[in-house]
PDB file of C-alpha atoms in Angstrom:
ATOM      1  CA  UNK A  47       0.000   0.000   0.000  1.00 36.00           C
ATOM      2  CA  UNK A  48       1.326   3.410  -0.949  1.00 37.00           C
ATOM      3  CA  UNK A  49       1.998   6.080   1.673  1.00 38.00           C
ATOM      4  CA  UNK A  50      -0.746   8.207   0.104  1.00 39.00           C
ATOM      5  CA  UNK A  51      -3.247   5.383   0.429  1.00 38.00           C
ATOM      6  CA  UNK A  52      -2.237   4.748   4.031  1.00 41.00           C
ATOM      7  CA  UNK A  53      -2.950   8.406   4.726  1.00 40.00           C
ATOM      8  CA  UNK A  54      -6.346   8.088   3.058  1.00 40.00           C
ATOM      9  CA  UNK A  55      -7.317   5.110   5.189  1.00 41.00           C
ATOM     10  CA  UNK A  56      -5.710   6.105   8.470  1.00 42.00           C
ATOM     11  CA  UNK A  57      -7.745   5.692  11.625  1.00 39.00           C
ATOM     12  CA  UNK A  58      -8.306   9.435  11.963  1.00 43.00           C
ATOM     13  CA  UNK A  59     -10.494   9.296   8.873  1.00 43.00           C
ATOM     14  CA  UNK A  60     -12.871   6.721  10.339  1.00 44.00           C
ATOM     15  CA  UNK A  61     -16.320   8.265  10.405  1.00 47.00           C
ATOM     16  CA  UNK A  62     -17.289   6.519  13.636  1.00 49.00           C
ATOM     17  CA  UNK A  63     -15.601   4.505  16.404  1.00 47.00           C
ATOM     18  CA  UNK A  64     -15.249   0.850  15.516  1.00 51.00           C
ATOM     19  CA  UNK A  65     -17.375  -1.804  17.151  1.00 51.00           C
ATOM     20  CA  UNK A  66     -15.038  -4.670  18.020  1.00 54.00           C
ATOM     21  CA  UNK A  67     -15.591  -8.300  18.921  1.00 49.00           C
ATOM     22  CA  UNK A  68     -14.481  -9.541  22.321  1.00 54.00           C
ATOM     23  CA  UNK A  69     -11.541 -12.000  22.146  1.00 51.00           C
ATOM     24  CA  UNK A  70     -12.506 -15.514  23.169  1.00 50.00           C
ATOM     25  CA  UNK A  71     -16.055 -15.301  21.873  1.00 51.00           C
ATOM     26  CA  UNK A  72     -17.413 -17.358  19.000  1.00 49.00           C
ATOM     27  CA  UNK A  73     -18.053 -14.194  17.036  1.00 51.00           C
ATOM     28  CA  UNK A  74     -14.452 -13.071  17.473  1.00 51.00           C
ATOM     29  CA  UNK A  75     -13.292 -16.417  16.075  1.00 54.00           C
ATOM     30  CA  UNK A  76     -15.658 -16.068  13.111  1.00 53.00           C
ATOM     31  CA  UNK A  77     -14.416 -12.518  12.555  1.00 51.00           C
ATOM     32  CA  UNK A  78     -10.811 -13.750  12.558  1.00 56.00           C
ATOM     33  CA  UNK A  79     -11.679 -16.543  10.129  1.00 53.00           C
ATOM     34  CA  UNK A  80     -13.462 -14.141   7.766  1.00 51.00           C
ATOM     35  CA  UNK A  81     -10.525 -11.707   7.898  1.00 56.00           C
ATOM     36  CA  UNK A  82      -7.989 -14.494   7.337  1.00 51.00           C
ATOM     37  CA  UNK A  83      -9.882 -15.623   4.238  1.00 48.00           C
ATOM     38  CA  UNK A  84      -9.836 -12.107   2.824  1.00 51.00           C
ATOM     39  CA  UNK A  85      -6.176 -11.550   3.651  1.00 53.00           C
ATOM     40  CA  UNK A  86      -5.152 -14.842   2.057  1.00 47.00           C
ATOM     41  CA  UNK A  87      -6.489 -13.638  -1.276  1.00 55.00           C
ATOM     42  CA  UNK A  88      -9.195 -16.296  -1.397  1.00 63.00           C
ATOM     43  CA  UNK A  89     -11.976 -15.852  -3.935  1.00 80.00           C
ATOM     44  CA  UNK A  90     -14.448 -13.358  -2.450  1.00 85.00           C
ATOM     45  CA  UNK A  91     -17.405 -15.456  -3.597  1.00 89.00           C
ATOM     46  CA  UNK A  92     -16.081 -18.355  -1.538  1.00 86.00           C
ATOM     47  CA  UNK A  93     -15.164 -16.164   1.433  1.00 86.00           C
ATOM     48  CA  UNK A  94     -18.746 -15.068   2.077  1.00 91.00           C
ATOM     49  CA  UNK A  95     -20.289 -18.543   2.169  1.00 91.00           C
ATOM     50  CA  UNK A  96     -21.569 -19.677   5.563  1.00 91.00           C
ATOM     51  CA  UNK A  97     -18.991 -22.110   7.009  1.00 87.00           C
ATOM     52  CA  UNK A  98     -20.259 -25.606   7.748  1.00 89.00           C
ATOM     53  CA  UNK A  99     -21.693 -25.940  11.228  1.00 88.00           C
ATOM     54  CA  UNK A 100     -21.773 -22.209  11.938  1.00 86.00           C
ATOM     55  CA  UNK A 101     -24.830 -20.225  12.959  1.00 89.00           C
ATOM     56  CA  UNK A 102     -26.279 -17.959  10.261  1.00 94.00           C
ATOM     57  CA  UNK A 103     -27.063 -15.155  12.715  1.00 93.00           C
ATOM     58  CA  UNK A 104     -23.492 -15.130  14.025  1.00 89.00           C
ATOM     59  CA  UNK A 105     -22.108 -15.035  10.468  1.00 92.00           C
ATOM     60  CA  UNK A 106     -24.414 -12.172   9.495  1.00 95.00           C
ATOM     61  CA  UNK A 107     -23.644 -10.238  12.702  1.00 92.00           C
ATOM     62  CA  UNK A 108     -19.898 -10.428  12.077  1.00 89.00           C
ATOM     63  CA  UNK A 109     -20.288  -9.158   8.522  1.00 92.00           C
ATOM     64  CA  UNK A 110     -22.772  -6.392   9.326  1.00 95.00           C
ATOM     65  CA  UNK A 111     -20.386  -4.911  11.893  1.00 91.00           C
ATOM     66  CA  UNK A 112     -17.404  -5.333   9.559  1.00 90.00           C
ATOM     67  CA  UNK A 113     -19.210  -3.683   6.636  1.00 94.00           C
ATOM     68  CA  UNK A 114     -20.345  -0.853   8.891  1.00 94.00           C
ATOM     69  CA  UNK A 115     -16.724  -0.209   9.875  1.00 90.00           C
ATOM     70  CA  UNK A 116     -15.423  -0.434   6.295  1.00 90.00           C
ATOM     71  CA  UNK A 117     -18.127   1.713   4.732  1.00 93.00           C
ATOM     72  CA  UNK A 118     -17.661   4.289   7.502  1.00 90.00           C
ATOM     73  CA  UNK A 119     -14.041   4.463   6.469  1.00 88.00           C
ATOM     74  CA  UNK A 120     -14.874   4.876   2.786  1.00 91.00           C
ATOM     75  CA  UNK A 121     -17.375   7.651   3.409  1.00 94.00           C
ATOM     76  CA  UNK A 122     -14.976   9.277   5.857  1.00 91.00           C
ATOM     77  CA  UNK A 123     -12.443   9.696   3.050  1.00 90.00           C
ATOM     78  CA  UNK A 124     -14.787  11.796   0.921  1.00 92.00           C
ATOM     79  CA  UNK A 125     -17.101  13.378   3.510  1.00 93.00           C
ATOM     80  CA  UNK A 126     -15.361  16.770   3.264  1.00 93.00           C
ATOM     81  CA  UNK A 127     -16.399  16.867  -0.412  1.00 94.00           C
ATOM     82  CA  UNK A 128     -19.954  15.746   0.327  1.00 96.00           C
ATOM     83  CA  UNK A 129     -21.640  18.944   1.504  1.00 96.00           C
ATOM     84  CA  UNK A 130     -25.108  20.414   1.511  1.00 96.00           C
ATOM     85  CA  UNK A 131     -24.001  22.543  -1.443  1.00 96.00           C
ATOM     86  CA  UNK A 132     -22.543  19.721  -3.573  1.00 96.00           C
ATOM     87  CA  UNK A 133     -25.149  17.147  -2.532  1.00 97.00           C
ATOM     88  CA  UNK A 134     -28.381  18.924  -1.531  1.00 97.00           C
ATOM     89  CA  UNK A 135     -30.215  15.611  -1.852  1.00 96.00           C
ATOM     90  CA  UNK A 136     -29.225  12.081  -0.844  1.00 97.00           C
ATOM     91  CA  UNK A 137     -29.274  10.459  -4.248  1.00 95.00           C
ATOM     92  CA  UNK A 138     -27.677   8.041  -6.660  1.00 93.00           C
ATOM     93  CA  UNK A 139     -27.817  10.025  -9.874  1.00 90.00           C
ATOM     94  CA  UNK A 140     -30.988  11.576 -11.318  1.00 91.00           C
ATOM     95  CA  UNK A 141     -33.083   8.400 -11.126  1.00 93.00           C
ATOM     96  CA  UNK A 142     -32.649   7.483  -7.455  1.00 95.00           C
ATOM     97  CA  UNK A 143     -33.451   9.596  -4.420  1.00 96.00           C
ATOM     98  CA  UNK A 144     -33.198   8.245  -0.881  1.00 97.00           C
ATOM     99  CA  UNK A 145     -35.391   9.708   1.828  1.00 97.00           C
ATOM    100  CA  UNK A 146     -34.758   9.274   5.536  1.00 97.00           C
ATOM    101  CA  UNK A 147     -37.246   7.743   7.939  1.00 95.00           C
ATOM    102  CA  UNK A 148     -36.823   6.541  11.511  1.00 90.00           C
ATOM    103  CA  UNK A 149     -39.004   6.053  14.565  1.00 81.00           C
ATOM    104  CA  UNK A 150     -37.812   9.238  16.210  1.00 85.00           C
ATOM    105  CA  UNK A 151     -37.709  12.632  14.501  1.00 90.00           C
ATOM    106  CA  UNK A 152     -38.504  11.568  10.935  1.00 93.00           C
ATOM    107  CA  UNK A 153     -41.773   9.641  11.034  1.00 92.00           C
ATOM    108  CA  UNK A 154     -42.323  10.028   7.282  1.00 95.00           C
ATOM    109  CA  UNK A 155     -39.765   9.611   4.460  1.00 95.00           C
ATOM    110  CA  UNK A 156     -37.993  12.983   4.311  1.00 96.00           C
ATOM    111  CA  UNK A 157     -35.713  14.414   1.622  1.00 96.00           C
ATOM    112  CA  UNK A 158     -32.410  15.515   3.193  1.00 97.00           C
ATOM    113  CA  UNK A 159     -28.978  16.671   2.011  1.00 97.00           C
ATOM    114  CA  UNK A 160     -26.597  13.728   1.637  1.00 97.00           C
ATOM    115  CA  UNK A 161     -24.290  14.601   4.575  1.00 96.00           C
ATOM    116  CA  UNK A 162     -27.255  14.918   6.945  1.00 97.00           C
ATOM    117  CA  UNK A 163     -28.673  11.629   5.681  1.00 97.00           C
ATOM    118  CA  UNK A 164     -25.284   9.942   6.173  1.00 96.00           C
ATOM    119  CA  UNK A 165     -24.970  11.198   9.733  1.00 95.00           C
ATOM    120  CA  UNK A 166     -28.448   9.986  10.620  1.00 95.00           C
ATOM    121  CA  UNK A 167     -27.762   6.654   8.925  1.00 96.00           C
ATOM    122  CA  UNK A 168     -24.489   6.023  10.732  1.00 95.00           C
ATOM    123  CA  UNK A 169     -25.992   7.091  14.079  1.00 93.00           C
ATOM    124  CA  UNK A 170     -28.933   4.763  13.511  1.00 95.00           C
ATOM    125  CA  UNK A 171     -26.749   1.767  12.622  1.00 95.00           C
ATOM    126  CA  UNK A 172     -24.418   2.447  15.532  1.00 93.00           C
ATOM    127  CA  UNK A 173     -27.352   2.355  17.944  1.00 93.00           C
ATOM    128  CA  UNK A 174     -28.499  -0.984  16.478  1.00 93.00           C
ATOM    129  CA  UNK A 175     -25.140  -2.753  16.616  1.00 92.00           C
ATOM    130  CA  UNK A 176     -24.379  -1.507  20.120  1.00 91.00           C
ATOM    131  CA  UNK A 177     -27.764  -2.637  21.437  1.00 92.00           C
ATOM    132  CA  UNK A 178     -27.195  -5.870  23.376  1.00 91.00           C
ATOM    133  CA  UNK A 179     -30.825  -6.874  22.795  1.00 93.00           C
ATOM    134  CA  UNK A 180     -30.186  -6.897  19.029  1.00 95.00           C
ATOM    135  CA  UNK A 181     -26.469  -7.772  18.770  1.00 92.00           C
ATOM    136  CA  UNK A 182     -25.817  -9.751  21.970  1.00 89.00           C
ATOM    137  CA  UNK A 183     -22.146 -10.175  22.830  1.00 82.00           C
ATOM    138  CA  UNK A 184     -22.537 -12.545  25.782  1.00 79.00           C
ATOM    139  CA  UNK A 185     -22.156 -16.247  25.055  1.00 73.00           C
ATOM    140  CA  UNK A 186     -25.466 -18.081  25.164  1.00 80.00           C
ATOM    141  CA  UNK A 187     -27.637 -14.988  24.765  1.00 86.00           C
ATOM    142  CA  UNK A 188     -29.890 -15.575  21.739  1.00 91.00           C
ATOM    143  CA  UNK A 189     -30.444 -13.186  18.872  1.00 93.00           C
ATOM    144  CA  UNK A 190     -33.922 -11.632  18.638  1.00 96.00           C
ATOM    145  CA  UNK A 191     -36.400 -13.357  16.335  1.00 96.00           C
ATOM    146  CA  UNK A 192     -36.371 -10.392  13.943  1.00 97.00           C
ATOM    147  CA  UNK A 193     -32.556 -10.190  13.813  1.00 97.00           C
ATOM    148  CA  UNK A 194     -32.208 -10.971  10.109  1.00 97.00           C
ATOM    149  CA  UNK A 195     -34.909  -8.439   9.226  1.00 97.00           C
ATOM    150  CA  UNK A 196     -33.017  -5.749  11.151  1.00 97.00           C
ATOM    151  CA  UNK A 197     -29.772  -6.702   9.400  1.00 97.00           C
ATOM    152  CA  UNK A 198     -31.457  -6.601   5.994  1.00 97.00           C
ATOM    153  CA  UNK A 199     -32.517  -3.021   6.678  1.00 96.00           C
ATOM    154  CA  UNK A 200     -29.003  -2.083   7.840  1.00 97.00           C
ATOM    155  CA  UNK A 201     -27.394  -3.648   4.761  1.00 97.00           C
ATOM    156  CA  UNK A 202     -29.927  -2.037   2.433  1.00 97.00           C
ATOM    157  CA  UNK A 203     -29.107   1.386   3.859  1.00 96.00           C
ATOM    158  CA  UNK A 204     -25.342   0.746   3.779  1.00 97.00           C
ATOM    159  CA  UNK A 205     -25.652  -0.117   0.094  1.00 97.00           C
ATOM    160  CA  UNK A 206     -26.978   3.402  -0.478  1.00 96.00           C
ATOM    161  CA  UNK A 207     -23.660   4.772   0.763  1.00 97.00           C
ATOM    162  CA  UNK A 208     -21.894   2.828  -1.998  1.00 96.00           C
ATOM    163  CA  UNK A 209     -24.421   4.172  -4.534  1.00 96.00           C
ATOM    164  CA  UNK A 210     -23.825   7.779  -3.507  1.00 97.00           C
ATOM    165  CA  UNK A 211     -20.039   7.430  -3.334  1.00 96.00           C
ATOM    166  CA  UNK A 212     -19.740   5.659  -6.701  1.00 95.00           C
ATOM    167  CA  UNK A 213     -22.082   7.979  -8.601  1.00 95.00           C
ATOM    168  CA  UNK A 214     -21.239  11.329  -7.005  1.00 96.00           C
ATOM    169  CA  UNK A 215     -17.763  11.097  -5.488  1.00 95.00           C
ATOM    170  CA  UNK A 216     -15.769   8.406  -7.263  1.00 93.00           C
ATOM    171  CA  UNK A 217     -13.567  11.050  -8.863  1.00 94.00           C
ATOM    172  CA  UNK A 218     -12.228  11.826  -5.375  1.00 93.00           C
ATOM    173  CA  UNK A 219     -11.624   8.134  -4.687  1.00 91.00           C
ATOM    174  CA  UNK A 220      -9.593   7.917  -7.922  1.00 91.00           C
ATOM    175  CA  UNK A 221      -7.580  11.056  -7.084  1.00 91.00           C
ATOM    176  CA  UNK A 222      -6.728   9.464  -3.722  1.00 88.00           C
ATOM    177  CA  UNK A 223      -5.638   6.255  -5.453  1.00 89.00           C
ATOM    178  CA  UNK A 224      -8.149   4.275  -3.417  1.00 88.00           C
ATOM    179  CA  UNK A 225     -10.382   2.848  -6.151  1.00 88.00           C
ATOM    180  CA  UNK A 226      -8.963  -0.697  -5.898  1.00 88.00           C
ATOM    181  CA  UNK A 227      -9.641  -0.750  -2.148  1.00 87.00           C
ATOM    182  CA  UNK A 228     -13.179   0.620  -2.534  1.00 90.00           C
ATOM    183  CA  UNK A 229     -13.936  -1.785  -5.398  1.00 90.00           C
ATOM    184  CA  UNK A 230     -12.789  -4.750  -3.300  1.00 89.00           C
ATOM    185  CA  UNK A 231     -14.965  -3.624  -0.382  1.00 91.00           C
ATOM    186  CA  UNK A 232     -17.904  -3.279  -2.733  1.00 93.00           C
ATOM    187  CA  UNK A 233     -17.406  -6.693  -4.318  1.00 92.00           C
ATOM    188  CA  UNK A 234     -17.135  -8.292  -0.877  1.00 92.00           C
ATOM    189  CA  UNK A 235     -20.379  -6.587   0.178  1.00 96.00           C
ATOM    190  CA  UNK A 236     -22.173  -7.485  -3.065  1.00 96.00           C
ATOM    191  CA  UNK A 237     -21.177 -11.158  -2.938  1.00 95.00           C
ATOM    192  CA  UNK A 238     -22.239 -11.391   0.708  1.00 96.00           C
ATOM    193  CA  UNK A 239     -25.691  -9.838   0.337  1.00 97.00           C
ATOM    194  CA  UNK A 240     -26.480 -11.844  -2.807  1.00 96.00           C
ATOM    195  CA  UNK A 241     -25.076 -15.143  -1.467  1.00 95.00           C
ATOM    196  CA  UNK A 242     -27.242 -14.909   1.652  1.00 95.00           C
ATOM    197  CA  UNK A 243     -30.138 -13.112  -0.058  1.00 95.00           C
ATOM    198  CA  UNK A 244     -30.220 -10.344   2.539  1.00 95.00           C
ATOM    199  CA  UNK A 245     -30.997  -7.422   0.235  1.00 95.00           C
ATOM    200  CA  UNK A 246     -33.868  -6.874  -2.151  1.00 93.00           C
ATOM    201  CA  UNK A 247     -32.634  -7.136  -5.759  1.00 91.00           C
ATOM    202  CA  UNK A 248     -34.388  -3.922  -6.759  1.00 93.00           C
ATOM    203  CA  UNK A 249     -32.201  -2.044  -4.251  1.00 94.00           C
ATOM    204  CA  UNK A 250     -29.152  -3.118  -6.278  1.00 94.00           C
ATOM    205  CA  UNK A 251     -30.452  -1.524  -9.497  1.00 94.00           C
ATOM    206  CA  UNK A 252     -28.563   1.822  -9.255  1.00 93.00           C
ATOM    207  CA  UNK A 253     -25.174   0.063  -9.602  1.00 94.00           C
ATOM    208  CA  UNK A 254     -26.345  -2.801 -11.791  1.00 92.00           C
ATOM    209  CA  UNK A 255     -24.239  -1.965 -14.870  1.00 91.00           C
ATOM    210  CA  UNK A 256     -21.081  -1.353 -12.843  1.00 92.00           C
ATOM    211  CA  UNK A 257     -21.666  -4.503 -10.808  1.00 92.00           C
ATOM    212  CA  UNK A 258     -22.094  -6.578 -13.965  1.00 91.00           C
ATOM    213  CA  UNK A 259     -18.689  -5.383 -15.223  1.00 90.00           C
ATOM    214  CA  UNK A 260     -16.990  -5.800 -11.851  1.00 86.00           C
ATOM    215  CA  UNK A 261     -18.486  -8.972 -10.393  1.00 83.00           C
ATOM    216  CA  UNK A 262     -19.489 -11.238 -13.278  1.00 70.00           C
TER     217      UNK A 262
END
């Protein structure tokens, strides 16, 4: 990795603090295994497949947290160029507009500038993954019955970050020399969500042409 790229992806650029897995837990071991597969250069399609004998919820939890951390980092590299002036709407080109809705302030889907949307999104995900009732860290504590549904919503919203970055800010990623890193993160994410069918196919439409070139 070049010095310039190391500067791009240094820890100071991380958009949010990382959620880590406690050593000694099953999830920490799964996290290590997933990271080892990626670092060994194994085929990304193979790396995302649920290992034999492992729990699906654990596997999804590990990847949701990892993708949250990685996508935070990617957005953190371009967030100074993503302003209310440059991006007055959270969108993916002229055809796709993303509106924010939560159970707190925004009861109805609301059009927002991209940086405000991103902040709300990352806050919302951070609350989910740090909630012990949703992402339990203690051994033997079960996941909630709606865990996969929650993760599907998280992954769907994280995909929108990729859409916005690729369509509106990829020139900055190229200038930083980080396109190979971002493309690898995207391919890893794409293979995971399609392998486990945890994202609605219509959500993938904005990057369909690029994905076809990159992943098929």
